[in-house]
Short mmCIF file of C-alpha atoms in Angstrom, two decimals:
data_model
loop_
_atom_site.label_atom_id
_atom_site.label_comp_id
_atom_site.label_asym_id
_atom_site.label_seq_id
_atom_site.Cartn_x
_atom_site.Cartn_y
_atom_site.Cartn_z
CA UNK A 126 83.87 -17.64 30.45
CA UNK A 127 84.36 -19.60 27.44
CA UNK A 128 82.79 -18.53 23.96
CA UNK A 129 82.13 -21.38 21.54
CA UNK A 130 81.15 -21.10 18.16
CA UNK A 131 79.31 -24.20 17.02
CA UNK A 132 79.80 -25.11 13.44
CA UNK A 133 78.22 -28.47 13.05
CA UNK A 134 74.63 -27.44 14.13
CA UNK A 135 72.95 -25.86 16.87
CA UNK A 136 70.55 -24.92 19.32
CA UNK A 137 67.38 -23.46 20.32
CA UNK A 138 64.98 -20.50 20.84
CA UNK A 139 62.04 -20.72 18.68
CA UNK A 140 59.00 -19.05 16.83
CA UNK A 141 57.17 -22.00 19.12
CA UNK A 142 58.38 -20.42 22.03
CA UNK A 143 57.96 -16.76 20.75
CA UNK A 144 61.47 -15.97 20.51
CA UNK A 145 61.38 -15.54 16.78
CA UNK A 146 59.19 -13.99 13.92
CA UNK A 147 59.31 -16.71 11.58
CA UNK A 148 56.35 -19.00 11.36
CA UNK A 149 57.19 -22.70 11.93
CA UNK A 150 57.56 -24.74 8.79
CA UNK A 151 57.23 -28.52 10.03
CA UNK A 152 59.24 -29.73 7.06
CA UNK A 153 62.06 -27.38 7.52
CA UNK A 154 61.98 -27.08 11.45
CA UNK A 155 64.91 -28.63 13.75
CA UNK A 156 64.02 -30.70 16.90
CA UNK A 157 66.17 -29.63 19.61
CA UNK A 158 66.59 -30.90 22.98
CA UNK A 159 69.17 -29.48 25.35
CA UNK A 160 71.00 -31.53 28.19
CA UNK A 161 72.61 -29.97 31.38
CA UNK A 162 75.78 -31.78 31.98
CA UNK A 163 77.77 -29.19 33.88
CA UNK A 164 78.08 -30.61 37.70
CA UNK A 165 76.96 -28.23 40.21
CA UNK A 166 75.75 -25.27 38.29
CA UNK A 167 72.15 -24.20 37.96
CA UNK A 168 71.90 -22.22 35.17
CA UNK A 169 69.56 -19.88 32.94
CA UNK A 170 69.73 -20.29 29.02
CA UNK A 171 69.14 -17.21 26.98
CA UNK A 172 68.13 -17.65 23.39
CA UNK A 173 68.62 -14.38 21.45
CA UNK A 174 68.54 -12.29 24.48
CA UNK A 175 65.35 -14.23 25.73
CA UNK A 176 65.16 -16.61 28.57
CA UNK A 177 64.70 -19.93 27.31
CA UNK A 178 65.40 -22.05 30.42
CA UNK A 179 65.41 -20.94 33.74
CA UNK A 180 66.55 -22.67 36.70
CA UNK A 181 68.36 -25.62 34.54
CA UNK A 182 69.76 -27.95 36.79
CA UNK A 183 72.43 -30.48 36.38
CA UNK A 184 71.48 -33.84 34.80
CA UNK A 185 68.31 -32.58 33.44
CA UNK A 186 67.06 -32.66 29.75
CA UNK A 187 64.63 -30.60 28.26
CA UNK A 188 61.66 -31.80 26.37
CA UNK A 189 62.53 -31.60 22.35
CA UNK A 190 61.23 -28.34 20.80
CA UNK A 191 60.57 -27.53 16.98
CA UNK A 192 62.80 -24.73 15.90
CA UNK A 193 62.83 -23.07 12.56
CA UNK A 194 65.89 -23.28 10.65
CA UNK A 195 68.57 -20.17 11.14
CA UNK A 196 71.23 -18.96 13.58
CA UNK A 197 70.77 -18.24 17.26
CA UNK A 198 72.90 -16.75 19.59
CA UNK A 199 72.97 -18.75 22.98
CA UNK A 200 74.27 -17.58 26.46
CA UNK A 201 74.22 -19.61 29.61
CA UNK A 202 74.68 -17.59 32.53
CA UNK A 203 74.28 -18.49 36.67
CA UNK A 204 70.72 -18.70 37.72
CA UNK A 205 69.17 -15.50 38.16
CA UNK A 206 71.94 -13.39 36.59
CA UNK A 207 69.85 -11.94 33.98
CA UNK A 208 70.05 -11.39 30.43
CA UNK A 209 73.12 -9.05 30.85
CA UNK A 210 74.53 -11.56 33.34
CA UNK A 211 78.18 -12.79 32.84
CA UNK A 212 78.32 -15.86 30.43
CA UNK A 213 79.25 -18.98 31.76
CA UNK A 214 79.01 -20.43 28.24
CA UNK A 215 78.03 -18.53 25.12
CA UNK A 216 77.78 -19.40 21.67
CA UNK A 217 77.02 -17.17 18.87
CA UNK A 218 75.68 -17.53 15.60
CA UNK A 219 74.79 -21.08 16.16
CA UNK A 220 73.28 -22.71 13.01
CA UNK A 221 70.43 -24.84 13.14
CA UNK A 222 69.77 -26.89 10.27
CA UNK A 223 66.35 -27.64 8.99
CA UNK A 224 65.10 -31.02 9.30
CA UNK A 225 67.76 -32.37 11.91
CA UNK A 226 67.18 -33.88 15.25
CA UNK A 227 69.72 -32.35 17.69
CA UNK A 228 70.91 -32.37 21.21
CA UNK A 229 72.85 -29.50 22.31
CA UNK A 230 74.93 -30.58 25.47
CA UNK A 231 76.30 -28.05 28.06
CA UNK A 232 79.11 -30.31 29.53
CA UNK A 233 82.77 -30.17 30.61
CA UNK A 234 85.47 -30.76 28.27
CA UNK A 235 88.12 -33.21 28.98
CA UNK A 236 89.99 -30.56 30.76
CA UNK A 237 87.06 -29.53 32.96
CA UNK A 238 85.90 -26.45 31.10
CA UNK A 239 82.45 -25.70 30.44
CA UNK A 240 81.20 -25.99 26.95
CA UNK A 241 78.66 -26.72 24.53
CA UNK A 242 78.62 -29.15 21.85
CA UNK A 243 75.67 -30.17 19.48
CA UNK A 244 75.12 -33.50 18.38
CA UNK A 245 72.96 -34.94 15.67
CA UNK A 246 70.76 -37.66 16.82
CA UNK A 247 70.48 -40.68 14.60
CA UNK A 248 66.66 -40.71 13.96
CA UNK A 249 66.83 -43.07 10.93
CA UNK A 250 64.50 -46.03 10.91
CA UNK A 251 66.15 -49.25 12.26
CA UNK A 252 64.86 -53.00 11.47
CA UNK A 253 62.30 -54.85 13.36
CA UNK A 254 63.35 -56.11 16.61
CA UNK A 255 66.59 -53.81 16.99
CA UNK A 256 67.16 -51.00 19.60
CA UNK A 257 69.97 -48.05 18.82
CA UNK A 258 72.40 -47.48 21.48
CA UNK A 259 74.12 -44.22 21.34
CA UNK A 260 77.05 -43.29 23.78
CA UNK A 261 78.21 -39.98 24.22
CA UNK A 262 81.38 -39.19 26.27
CA UNK A 263 80.77 -35.69 27.53
CA UNK A 264 82.85 -35.86 31.25
CA UNK A 265 85.74 -34.35 32.30
CA UNK A 266 87.53 -37.72 32.02
CA UNK A 267 90.31 -39.25 29.76
CA UNK A 268 89.13 -41.88 26.93
CA UNK A 269 86.83 -44.83 28.17
CA UNK A 270 85.70 -48.10 27.14
CA UNK A 271 82.01 -48.57 27.01
CA UNK A 272 81.23 -52.49 28.15
CA UNK A 273 77.99 -53.97 27.48
CA UNK A 274 77.34 -57.22 29.69
CA UNK A 275 81.09 -57.15 30.69
CA UNK A 276 82.52 -57.02 27.22
CA UNK A 277 83.97 -53.82 25.29
CA UNK A 278 81.29 -52.76 22.69
CA UNK A 279 82.88 -49.27 22.10
CA UNK A 280 86.43 -48.73 22.72
CA UNK A 281 88.70 -45.46 23.27
CA UNK A 282 85.96 -43.01 23.19
CA UNK A 283 86.99 -39.46 24.03
CA UNK A 284 85.09 -36.47 24.79
CA UNK A 285 83.34 -34.99 23.07
CA UNK A 286 82.67 -37.89 20.80
CA UNK A 287 79.82 -40.49 20.27
CA UNK A 288 79.60 -44.08 19.18
CA UNK A 289 76.43 -46.07 18.37
CA UNK A 290 75.27 -49.42 17.24
CA UNK A 291 71.79 -50.99 16.50
CA UNK A 292 71.57 -54.02 18.82
CA UNK A 293 68.81 -56.58 19.56
CA UNK A 294 66.12 -54.77 21.73
CA UNK A 295 66.45 -55.74 25.47
CA UNK A 296 68.02 -54.87 28.60
CA UNK A 297 72.04 -54.64 28.79
CA UNK A 298 74.27 -53.89 31.47
CA UNK A 299 76.46 -51.34 30.66
CA UNK A 300 79.63 -49.87 32.44
CA UNK A 301 82.10 -47.18 31.50
CA UNK A 302 85.69 -48.33 32.39
CA UNK A 303 89.06 -46.21 31.77
CA UNK A 304 90.21 -47.10 28.05
CA UNK A 305 91.98 -50.19 28.01
CA UNK A 306 91.63 -51.12 31.70
CA UNK A 307 89.03 -52.82 34.07
CA UNK A 308 88.85 -49.47 36.21
CA UNK A 309 85.27 -48.98 36.44
CA UNK A 310 84.72 -44.95 36.15
CA UNK A 311 80.66 -45.38 36.00
CA UNK A 312 78.21 -48.22 36.38
CA UNK A 313 77.13 -51.12 35.95
CA UNK A 314 73.58 -50.06 35.23
CA UNK A 315 70.75 -51.73 33.48
CA UNK A 316 70.28 -49.73 30.11
CA UNK A 317 66.83 -50.83 28.30
CA UNK A 318 67.11 -50.71 24.41
CA UNK A 319 63.49 -50.45 23.92
CA UNK A 320 62.69 -51.87 20.32
CA UNK A 321 62.71 -48.92 17.69
CA UNK A 322 64.10 -46.40 19.94
CA UNK A 323 67.49 -44.56 19.80
CA UNK A 324 68.55 -44.80 23.60
CA UNK A 325 71.29 -42.07 24.12
CA UNK A 326 73.52 -42.66 27.11
CA UNK A 327 75.72 -39.47 28.25
CA UNK A 328 78.54 -39.95 30.65
CA UNK A 329 78.94 -36.70 32.15
CA UNK A 330 80.52 -35.10 35.20
CA UNK A 331 84.08 -34.87 36.06
CA UNK A 332 86.47 -37.85 37.34
CA UNK A 333 88.45 -35.45 39.34
CA UNK A 334 85.30 -34.25 41.18
CA UNK A 335 84.43 -38.13 41.56
CA UNK A 336 80.94 -37.13 40.13
CA UNK A 337 80.48 -39.17 36.85
CA UNK A 338 77.11 -40.25 36.25
CA UNK A 339 75.03 -41.21 33.39
CA UNK A 340 72.06 -39.39 31.75
CA UNK A 341 69.82 -40.94 29.22
CA UNK A 342 67.74 -39.60 26.26
CA UNK A 343 65.50 -41.98 24.19
CA UNK A 344 64.15 -40.93 20.77
CA UNK A 345 61.31 -43.57 20.07
CA UNK A 346 59.27 -43.97 16.72
CA UNK A 347 62.29 -45.29 14.67
CA UNK A 348 60.93 -48.77 14.22
CA UNK A 349 60.16 -50.62 11.22
CA UNK A 350 57.32 -53.37 10.71
CA UNK A 351 57.64 -56.78 10.50
CA UNK A 352 57.74 -58.02 6.88
CA UNK A 353 54.70 -60.27 7.24
CA UNK A 354 52.39 -62.20 9.09
CA UNK A 355 52.64 -65.94 7.71
CA UNK A 356 49.90 -67.56 9.64
CA UNK A 357 49.16 -70.90 8.49
CA UNK A 358 50.86 -73.81 6.81
CA UNK A 359 48.57 -76.57 6.78
CA UNK A 360 46.34 -75.80 4.09
CA UNK A 361 43.11 -77.51 5.74
CA UNK A 362 41.70 -74.04 5.93
CA UNK A 363 42.19 -73.19 2.28
CA UNK A 364 39.40 -71.51 0.44
CA UNK A 365 39.05 -73.92 -2.06
CA UNK A 366 37.96 -76.75 0.53
CA UNK A 367 36.14 -73.94 2.32
CA UNK A 368 34.16 -72.97 -0.74
CA UNK A 369 33.22 -76.78 -1.62
CA UNK A 370 31.88 -77.18 1.77
CA UNK A 371 30.00 -73.92 1.66
CA UNK A 372 29.12 -73.84 -1.88
CA UNK A 373 30.19 -70.29 -1.73
CA UNK A 374 30.41 -69.19 -5.46
CA UNK A 375 31.85 -65.86 -4.17
CA UNK A 376 34.81 -67.75 -2.54
CA UNK A 377 35.60 -69.81 -5.18
CA UNK A 378 35.66 -67.06 -7.82
CA UNK A 379 38.10 -65.01 -5.50
CA UNK A 380 40.53 -68.05 -5.10
CA UNK A 381 40.55 -68.43 -8.79
CA UNK A 382 41.23 -64.72 -9.05
CA UNK A 383 43.82 -64.72 -6.52
CA UNK A 384 45.72 -67.56 -8.40
CA UNK A 385 46.79 -65.57 -11.53
CA UNK A 386 47.94 -62.60 -8.97
CA UNK A 387 51.72 -62.60 -8.65
CA UNK A 388 52.10 -62.26 -4.89
CA UNK A 389 54.74 -59.44 -4.61
CA UNK A 390 56.60 -59.90 -1.21
CA UNK A 391 56.87 -57.07 0.70
CA UNK A 392 60.86 -56.58 1.17
CA UNK A 393 62.89 -54.71 3.65
CA UNK A 394 64.07 -52.00 1.18
CA UNK A 395 60.74 -51.22 0.75
CA UNK A 396 60.17 -50.05 4.21
CA UNK A 397 60.24 -46.04 4.65
CA UNK B 47 44.61 -41.48 6.52
CA UNK B 48 45.21 -45.03 8.03
CA UNK B 49 45.30 -47.60 5.55
CA UNK B 50 45.45 -51.38 5.72
CA UNK B 51 45.91 -51.61 2.16
CA UNK B 52 49.00 -49.84 0.52
CA UNK B 53 48.29 -46.72 -0.91
CA UNK B 54 48.34 -47.60 -4.47
CA UNK B 55 45.53 -50.22 -3.89
CA UNK B 56 43.84 -47.54 -2.17
CA UNK B 57 43.85 -45.46 -5.07
CA UNK B 58 43.04 -48.20 -7.49
CA UNK B 59 39.85 -48.78 -5.13
CA UNK B 60 38.82 -45.25 -5.47
CA UNK B 61 38.88 -45.58 -8.96
CA UNK B 62 36.54 -48.24 -8.67
CA UNK B 63 38.66 -50.49 -10.59
CA UNK B 64 39.68 -52.76 -7.53
CA UNK B 65 37.24 -55.85 -8.56
CA UNK B 66 39.32 -58.57 -10.75
CA UNK B 67 42.65 -56.43 -9.91
CA UNK B 68 43.31 -57.24 -6.42
CA UNK B 69 41.95 -60.03 -3.90
CA UNK B 70 40.10 -58.05 -1.30
CA UNK B 71 36.93 -58.45 0.15
CA UNK B 72 34.83 -57.69 3.26
CA UNK B 73 33.94 -60.90 4.94
CA UNK B 74 30.55 -60.88 6.90
CA UNK B 75 29.00 -58.44 4.80
CA UNK B 76 27.37 -57.61 1.23
CA UNK B 77 29.16 -54.46 0.70
CA UNK B 78 31.45 -54.09 -2.50
CA UNK B 79 35.27 -54.17 -1.93
CA UNK B 80 35.80 -50.40 -2.57
CA UNK B 81 33.12 -49.27 -0.36
CA UNK B 82 34.47 -51.92 2.43
CA UNK B 83 37.98 -50.33 2.13
CA UNK B 84 36.59 -46.80 2.41
CA UNK B 85 34.33 -47.88 5.47
CA UNK B 86 37.47 -49.58 7.24
CA UNK B 87 39.36 -46.13 6.43
CA UNK B 88 36.54 -44.19 7.80
CA UNK B 89 36.00 -46.37 10.81
CA UNK B 90 39.69 -46.06 11.85
CA UNK B 91 40.82 -42.97 13.55
CA UNK B 92 43.42 -40.66 11.98
CA UNK B 93 47.18 -42.44 12.70
CA UNK B 94 49.97 -40.15 11.81
CA UNK B 95 53.59 -41.52 11.06
CA UNK B 96 55.14 -38.51 13.18
CA UNK B 97 57.98 -39.53 15.57
CA UNK B 98 57.54 -39.50 19.03
CA UNK B 99 60.21 -37.94 21.19
CA UNK B 100 60.02 -38.82 24.95
CA UNK B 101 62.45 -38.16 27.60
CA UNK B 102 61.30 -41.62 29.34
CA UNK B 103 64.29 -42.96 31.52
CA UNK B 104 65.38 -46.37 32.35
CA UNK B 105 66.66 -48.27 35.02
CA UNK B 106 69.14 -46.94 37.54
CA UNK B 107 71.66 -48.66 39.72
CA UNK B 108 71.18 -45.86 42.25
CA UNK B 109 67.97 -44.06 43.96
CA UNK B 110 67.64 -41.18 41.66
CA UNK B 111 67.09 -37.57 42.56
CA UNK B 112 63.14 -36.93 42.74
CA UNK B 113 62.47 -33.71 41.36
CA UNK B 114 61.50 -34.93 37.83
CA UNK B 115 60.34 -31.49 36.75
CA UNK B 116 61.87 -28.17 37.42
CA UNK B 117 60.01 -26.53 40.37
CA UNK B 118 60.17 -23.10 39.36
CA UNK B 119 57.33 -21.27 37.58
CA UNK B 120 57.89 -21.44 33.97
CA UNK B 121 56.76 -18.48 31.99
CA UNK B 122 55.37 -19.07 28.53
CA UNK B 123 58.33 -19.61 26.10
CA UNK B 124 60.52 -21.13 28.82
CA UNK B 125 61.23 -24.95 28.15
CA UNK B 126 60.92 -27.77 30.34
CA UNK B 127 63.62 -30.09 31.59
CA UNK B 128 63.05 -33.13 33.42
CA UNK B 129 65.73 -35.61 35.25
CA UNK B 130 67.61 -37.35 32.68
CA UNK B 131 69.27 -39.72 35.28
CA UNK B 132 68.70 -43.49 34.56
CA UNK B 133 65.55 -43.68 36.58
CA UNK B 134 63.46 -46.92 37.07
CA UNK B 135 59.82 -46.73 36.10
CA UNK B 136 58.08 -47.34 33.05
CA UNK B 137 54.17 -47.33 33.70
CA UNK B 138 53.12 -50.92 33.96
CA UNK B 139 51.10 -51.86 30.74
CA UNK B 140 50.47 -55.59 31.25
CA UNK B 141 51.17 -57.86 27.95
CA UNK B 142 47.96 -59.79 26.98
CA UNK B 143 47.61 -63.21 28.20
CA UNK B 144 44.44 -64.32 26.56
CA UNK B 145 41.81 -63.57 23.62
CA UNK B 146 38.23 -64.89 23.65
CA UNK B 147 35.76 -64.39 20.74
CA UNK B 148 32.37 -65.56 21.87
CA UNK B 149 31.03 -65.61 18.49
CA UNK B 150 33.46 -68.18 17.42
CA UNK B 151 33.51 -69.87 20.90
CA UNK B 152 37.20 -69.32 20.50
CA UNK B 153 39.44 -69.05 23.74
CA UNK B 154 43.33 -68.81 22.92
CA UNK B 155 46.21 -68.17 25.24
CA UNK B 156 48.59 -65.54 24.16
CA UNK B 157 52.70 -65.81 23.94
CA UNK B 158 54.60 -62.55 23.64
CA UNK B 159 56.22 -63.14 20.17
CA UNK B 160 59.03 -61.02 17.86
CA UNK B 161 60.30 -61.62 14.76
CA UNK B 162 60.98 -64.91 12.74
CA UNK B 163 64.32 -65.19 10.91
CA UNK B 164 62.65 -63.49 7.74
CA UNK B 165 61.77 -60.29 9.62
CA UNK B 166 58.23 -61.56 9.69
CA UNK B 167 56.15 -61.68 12.89
CA UNK B 168 56.79 -64.88 14.83
CA UNK B 169 53.90 -67.01 15.98
CA UNK B 170 53.34 -69.91 18.27
CA UNK B 171 53.51 -73.13 16.20
CA UNK B 172 50.15 -74.31 17.37
CA UNK B 173 47.11 -72.77 15.76
CA UNK B 174 45.51 -73.03 19.00
CA UNK B 175 47.68 -70.40 20.70
CA UNK B 176 48.00 -66.75 19.64
CA UNK B 177 50.99 -64.71 19.57
CA UNK B 178 51.17 -60.65 20.46
CA UNK B 179 53.49 -58.76 18.87
CA UNK B 180 55.60 -57.78 21.70
CA UNK B 181 57.56 -54.79 20.32
CA UNK B 182 54.02 -53.02 19.78
CA UNK B 183 51.38 -51.42 22.02
CA UNK B 184 50.02 -53.39 24.65
CA UNK B 185 46.21 -53.66 25.29
CA UNK B 186 45.25 -50.41 27.14
CA UNK B 187 48.31 -48.74 26.50
CA UNK B 188 46.33 -45.61 24.98
CA UNK B 189 47.58 -45.54 21.71
CA UNK B 190 48.32 -47.52 18.36
CA UNK B 191 47.50 -51.22 17.26
CA UNK B 192 47.80 -54.10 19.54
CA UNK B 193 48.51 -56.95 17.44
CA UNK B 194 47.29 -60.50 18.16
CA UNK B 195 47.65 -63.15 15.46
CA UNK B 196 47.42 -67.10 15.18
CA UNK B 197 48.25 -69.59 12.65
CA UNK B 198 44.93 -70.51 10.73
CA UNK B 199 45.89 -73.91 10.67
CA UNK B 200 48.96 -76.51 10.87
CA UNK B 201 50.07 -79.62 9.31
CA UNK B 202 50.19 -81.20 12.23
CA UNK B 203 46.90 -80.00 14.04
CA UNK B 204 44.65 -79.00 11.17
CA UNK B 205 42.62 -76.03 11.38
CA UNK B 206 42.72 -73.51 14.51
CA UNK B 207 40.13 -71.21 16.17
CA UNK B 208 41.29 -68.36 13.87
CA UNK B 209 39.80 -70.36 10.76
CA UNK B 210 36.71 -68.79 11.91
CA UNK B 211 37.92 -65.21 11.98
CA UNK B 212 36.54 -64.46 8.48
CA UNK B 213 33.11 -65.29 9.54
CA UNK B 214 33.29 -62.34 12.41
CA UNK B 215 30.72 -59.82 11.95
CA UNK B 216 31.14 -56.04 12.83
CA UNK B 217 30.05 -55.42 15.99
CA UNK B 218 31.25 -59.08 17.33
CA UNK B 219 32.96 -58.76 20.94
CA UNK B 220 36.51 -59.87 21.52
CA UNK B 221 37.79 -59.68 24.81
CA UNK B 222 41.56 -59.55 25.52
CA UNK B 223 43.11 -60.40 29.13
CA UNK B 224 45.98 -58.14 29.76
CA UNK B 225 45.79 -58.24 33.72
CA UNK B 226 42.32 -56.91 33.41
CA UNK B 227 39.85 -57.69 30.66
CA UNK B 228 39.54 -55.35 28.05
CA UNK B 229 36.66 -55.68 25.62
CA UNK B 230 36.74 -54.82 22.01
CA UNK B 231 34.19 -54.64 18.94
CA UNK B 232 35.13 -55.62 15.46
CA UNK B 233 34.59 -52.61 13.20
CA UNK B 234 36.17 -54.66 10.03
CA UNK B 235 36.72 -57.95 9.01
CA UNK B 236 39.14 -57.58 5.91
CA UNK B 237 40.79 -60.16 3.74
CA UNK B 238 43.69 -58.70 1.83
CA UNK B 239 46.22 -60.16 -0.46
CA UNK B 240 49.63 -60.42 1.36
CA UNK B 241 51.41 -58.57 -1.26
CA UNK B 242 48.91 -55.73 -0.89
CA UNK B 243 48.89 -55.51 2.72
CA UNK B 244 50.14 -52.20 4.66
CA UNK B 245 52.12 -53.56 7.15
CA UNK B 246 52.90 -50.24 8.57
CA UNK B 247 49.13 -49.97 9.44
CA UNK B 248 48.88 -53.17 10.81
CA UNK B 249 51.64 -52.68 12.96
CA UNK B 250 51.12 -48.89 13.66
CA UNK B 251 52.01 -47.42 17.04
CA UNK B 252 50.26 -44.35 16.66
CA UNK B 253 46.56 -43.18 16.54
CA UNK B 254 43.90 -44.19 18.61
CA UNK B 255 44.13 -47.57 20.56
CA UNK B 256 42.80 -50.51 18.73
CA UNK B 257 43.16 -54.21 18.40
CA UNK B 258 44.26 -56.02 15.00
CA UNK B 259 43.48 -59.88 15.17
CA UNK B 260 45.45 -61.40 12.19
CA UNK B 261 45.39 -64.56 10.65
CA UNK B 262 45.66 -66.01 7.22
CA UNK B 263 43.15 -66.78 4.62
CA UNK B 264 42.35 -67.01 0.75
CA UNK B 265 43.86 -69.83 -1.28
CA UNK B 266 46.51 -72.28 0.01
CA UNK B 267 49.76 -72.30 -2.04
CA UNK B 268 50.70 -75.84 -1.71
CA UNK B 269 54.28 -74.95 -3.17
CA UNK B 270 55.31 -72.45 -0.77
CA UNK B 271 52.63 -73.80 1.82
CA UNK B 272 51.70 -70.40 2.72
CA UNK B 273 48.24 -68.78 2.28
CA UNK B 274 48.09 -66.03 -0.10
CA UNK B 275 45.87 -63.50 2.03
CA UNK B 276 45.79 -62.23 5.34
CA UNK B 277 42.45 -62.04 7.35
CA UNK B 278 42.73 -58.66 9.39
CA UNK B 279 39.99 -57.88 12.18
CA UNK B 280 40.11 -54.34 13.05
CA UNK B 281 38.57 -53.79 16.66
CA UNK B 282 38.16 -50.58 18.90
CA UNK B 283 37.68 -50.97 22.87
CA UNK B 284 33.92 -50.91 23.61
CA UNK B 285 32.97 -47.29 24.76
CA UNK B 286 35.55 -45.86 21.95
CA UNK B 287 32.77 -45.33 19.63
CA UNK B 288 32.64 -49.01 18.31
CA UNK B 289 29.23 -49.61 16.60
#
């Protein structure tokens, strides 16, 4: 049994789920998902003594849930062990900060012991046309390099760290190799980086048990809009010409009015 | 509230100071600009910029375990978990390939387009072909605005079919082929100064499904070689409460 105190951020339970009395305040709520990355152990998860997740299987990810900010006691037990059952992993006074988007990962540390790590997901907007790739090492394995299309994209990633980058949206062939080598540990696999989406890839499992695998979480809606739609360069469809043809006084007046306006072009920095 | 104009312009409109301040009008109608804006806003269903979090998976090199949902009964208050492996399968929504506007006699092929080097939506060079913003919703996807745009003209080819967009009337039919044919009816035809165009609304990915047909319009600036306005036709699927 391992007791972990989560300092950075943390986990679950919720008024939305009936576990806490406090009403949900959207602005202050945290968004929390839970990933199960401990091979071979189907578990139940308790939050503040109530069952939050039952029959939680390795390699699965929960739907995100809104939780009010606060502190939570988390306990992971063997499936069916009950609220008073022995803890496989336990984390008390887990701080859930308001407004954050967090994934709590139950996984093996580098030495193969079960642990919980909360990761804060980057949900900032990205430039139009880009997709965000986040890679998290949560496997019982040494440092690795992450390769994209055969080239090292992220070097020397250790458990339980993450790396990320915004890349042109599209599909990459990704694999994971032992750091500084060409020894493939996982993959290659095609990973689709959808535009405006943070694609979070977890390397989980155990090298010693030969069950390393990838899990994926995606967070969409982080896109930006194009900066404009410049849709004409000829000038043949100019209002002035059309107005003359049509004798449309209104259009002429509007064209004149527009002429004195300074067209303020939208800048990338204006975007939310 | 969805907007095609930026917020500050909407405020100006509400204050009835719009005329003479910004270049804006509803084409194909006799309404004044302020009421046209109000109508456009009323016609559009609510969009919200809330973030969508999904657990959609991507492609896998290996056949994945099925059980996408935990099979055990889930009492109230228990979170659901789903398979996070790199599985295949995005529901196939087909990109649009053709747009037809019978009232203009216009039929244009559609190319999937991304961004130009300035971060603006890229368009096919020829005004007789349209572009679909490939990072946004596909027709029939069920939510958000599918954006189809074409140059109004080019130096080489002169005015194209979308030069007539401004003459569309409310209720006019627009058909888009995306595997199957999806029919829309125009709810608003707007001309908006490019500096006042709310691009986040034009390219919105949330809210009810709709079609935004975009081109240029208004006066042509011979120095920048750009038109100063955008024409935006808002259309909703036939049967979705369109007029």
